[in-house]
GROMACS .gro file of C-alpha atoms in nm:
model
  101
    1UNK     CA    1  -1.577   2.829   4.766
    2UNK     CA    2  -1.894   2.617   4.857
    3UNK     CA    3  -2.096   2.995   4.865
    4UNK     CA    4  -1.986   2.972   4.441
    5UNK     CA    5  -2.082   2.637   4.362
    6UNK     CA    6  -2.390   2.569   4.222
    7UNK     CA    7  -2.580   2.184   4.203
    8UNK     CA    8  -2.730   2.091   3.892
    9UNK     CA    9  -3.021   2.000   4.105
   10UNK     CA   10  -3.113   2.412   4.160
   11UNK     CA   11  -3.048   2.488   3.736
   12UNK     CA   12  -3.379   2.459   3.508
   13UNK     CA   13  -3.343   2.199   3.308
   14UNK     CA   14  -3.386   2.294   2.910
   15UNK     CA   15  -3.695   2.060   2.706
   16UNK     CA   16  -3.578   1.851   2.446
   17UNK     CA   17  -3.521   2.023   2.157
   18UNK     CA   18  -3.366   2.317   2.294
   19UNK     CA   19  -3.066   2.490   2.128
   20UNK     CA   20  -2.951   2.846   2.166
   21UNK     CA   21  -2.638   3.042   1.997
   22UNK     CA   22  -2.305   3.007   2.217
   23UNK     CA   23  -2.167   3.267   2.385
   24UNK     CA   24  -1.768   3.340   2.239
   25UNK     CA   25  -1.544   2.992   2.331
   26UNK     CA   26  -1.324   3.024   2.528
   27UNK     CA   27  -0.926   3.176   2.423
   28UNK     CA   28  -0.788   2.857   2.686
   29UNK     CA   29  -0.840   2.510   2.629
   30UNK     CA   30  -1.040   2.329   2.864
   31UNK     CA   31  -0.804   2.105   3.091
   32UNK     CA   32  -0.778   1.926   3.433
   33UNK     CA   33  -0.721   2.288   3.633
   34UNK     CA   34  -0.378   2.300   3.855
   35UNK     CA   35  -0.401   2.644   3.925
   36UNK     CA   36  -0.706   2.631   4.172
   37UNK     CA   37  -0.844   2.953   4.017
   38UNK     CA   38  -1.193   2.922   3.896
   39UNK     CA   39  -1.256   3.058   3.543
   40UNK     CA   40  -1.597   3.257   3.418
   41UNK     CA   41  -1.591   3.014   3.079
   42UNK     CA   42  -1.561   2.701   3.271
   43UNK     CA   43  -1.864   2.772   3.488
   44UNK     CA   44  -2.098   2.907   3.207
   45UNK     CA   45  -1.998   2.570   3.000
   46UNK     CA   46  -2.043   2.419   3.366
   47UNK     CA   47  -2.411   2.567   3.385
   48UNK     CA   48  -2.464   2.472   3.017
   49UNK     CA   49  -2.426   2.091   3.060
   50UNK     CA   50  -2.599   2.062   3.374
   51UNK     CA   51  -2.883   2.264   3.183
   52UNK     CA   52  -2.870   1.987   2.927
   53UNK     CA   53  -2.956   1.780   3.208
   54UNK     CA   54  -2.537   1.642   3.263
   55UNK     CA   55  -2.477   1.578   3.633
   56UNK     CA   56  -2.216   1.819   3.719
   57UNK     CA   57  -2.105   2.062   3.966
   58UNK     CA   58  -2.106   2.440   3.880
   59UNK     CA   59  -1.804   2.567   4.019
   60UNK     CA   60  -1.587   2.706   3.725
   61UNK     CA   61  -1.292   2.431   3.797
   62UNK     CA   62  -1.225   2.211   3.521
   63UNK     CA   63  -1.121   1.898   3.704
   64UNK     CA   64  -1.193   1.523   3.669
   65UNK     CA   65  -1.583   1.537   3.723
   66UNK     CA   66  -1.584   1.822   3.426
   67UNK     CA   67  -1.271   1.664   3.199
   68UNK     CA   68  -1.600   1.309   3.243
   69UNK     CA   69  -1.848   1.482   3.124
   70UNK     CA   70  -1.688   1.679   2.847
   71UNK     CA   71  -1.547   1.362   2.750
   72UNK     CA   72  -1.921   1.143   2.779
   73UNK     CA   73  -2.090   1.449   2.592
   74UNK     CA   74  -1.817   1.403   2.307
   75UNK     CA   75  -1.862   1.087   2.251
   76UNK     CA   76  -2.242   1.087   2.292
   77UNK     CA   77  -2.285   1.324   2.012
   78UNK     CA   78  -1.983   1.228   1.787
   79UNK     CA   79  -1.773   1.547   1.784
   80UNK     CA   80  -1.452   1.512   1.614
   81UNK     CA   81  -1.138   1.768   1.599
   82UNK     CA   82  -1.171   1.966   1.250
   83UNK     CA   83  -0.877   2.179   1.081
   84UNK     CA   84  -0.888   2.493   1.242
   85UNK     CA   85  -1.078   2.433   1.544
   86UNK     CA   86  -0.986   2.327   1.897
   87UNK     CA   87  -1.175   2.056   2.047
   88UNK     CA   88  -1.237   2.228   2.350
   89UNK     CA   89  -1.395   2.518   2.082
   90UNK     CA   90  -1.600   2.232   1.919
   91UNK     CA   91  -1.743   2.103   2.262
   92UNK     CA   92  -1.815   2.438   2.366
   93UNK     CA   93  -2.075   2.541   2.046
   94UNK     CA   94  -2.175   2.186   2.042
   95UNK     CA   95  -2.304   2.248   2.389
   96UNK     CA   96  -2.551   2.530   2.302
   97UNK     CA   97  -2.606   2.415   1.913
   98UNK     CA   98  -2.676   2.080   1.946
   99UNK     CA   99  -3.043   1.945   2.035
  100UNK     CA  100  -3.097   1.858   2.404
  101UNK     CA  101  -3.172   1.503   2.414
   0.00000   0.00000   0.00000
């Protein structure tokens, strides 16, 4: 619903610098959502990026907007699948470990 969403324009930004520990990843991948059911993970990754400064809704719906910036973020900081790890698990503690730019 509009009431849920948040704008990246209302979230603090975090300085340069900042990193924090991640909260658990996620137990589903991140993909395009076809269930139109928001999930909890989604939005706090959501609120994450657009604390990092990302343009991006917060609405806990991984759709195209989301599937762009995970994708932009990936490739702006290198990330790359490892044995034993998802990539949706990387980009998630890459989002709170990594630096803010």
């Amino acid at each position: 619903s509009v009431a849920a969403q948040q704008s990246a324009a209302t979230i603090e930004v975090l300085p340069v610098g900042a990193v924090s520990v991640p909260p658990r990843p996620p137990v589903q991948p991140f993909a395009i959502d076809v269930t139109g059911t928001p999930r909890e993970d989604v939005r706090a990754w959501q609120e994450q990026m657009a604390k990092r400064g990302w343009d991006i809704v917060v609405d806990g719906y991984h759709g195209a907007e989301s599937a762009r910036v995970a994708a932009a973020f990936i490739e702006a900081k290198g990330l790359v699948q490892t044995p034993g790890h998802t990539m949706t698990e990387i980009l998630w503690n890459a989002s709170w470990e990594i630096p803010v730019t």
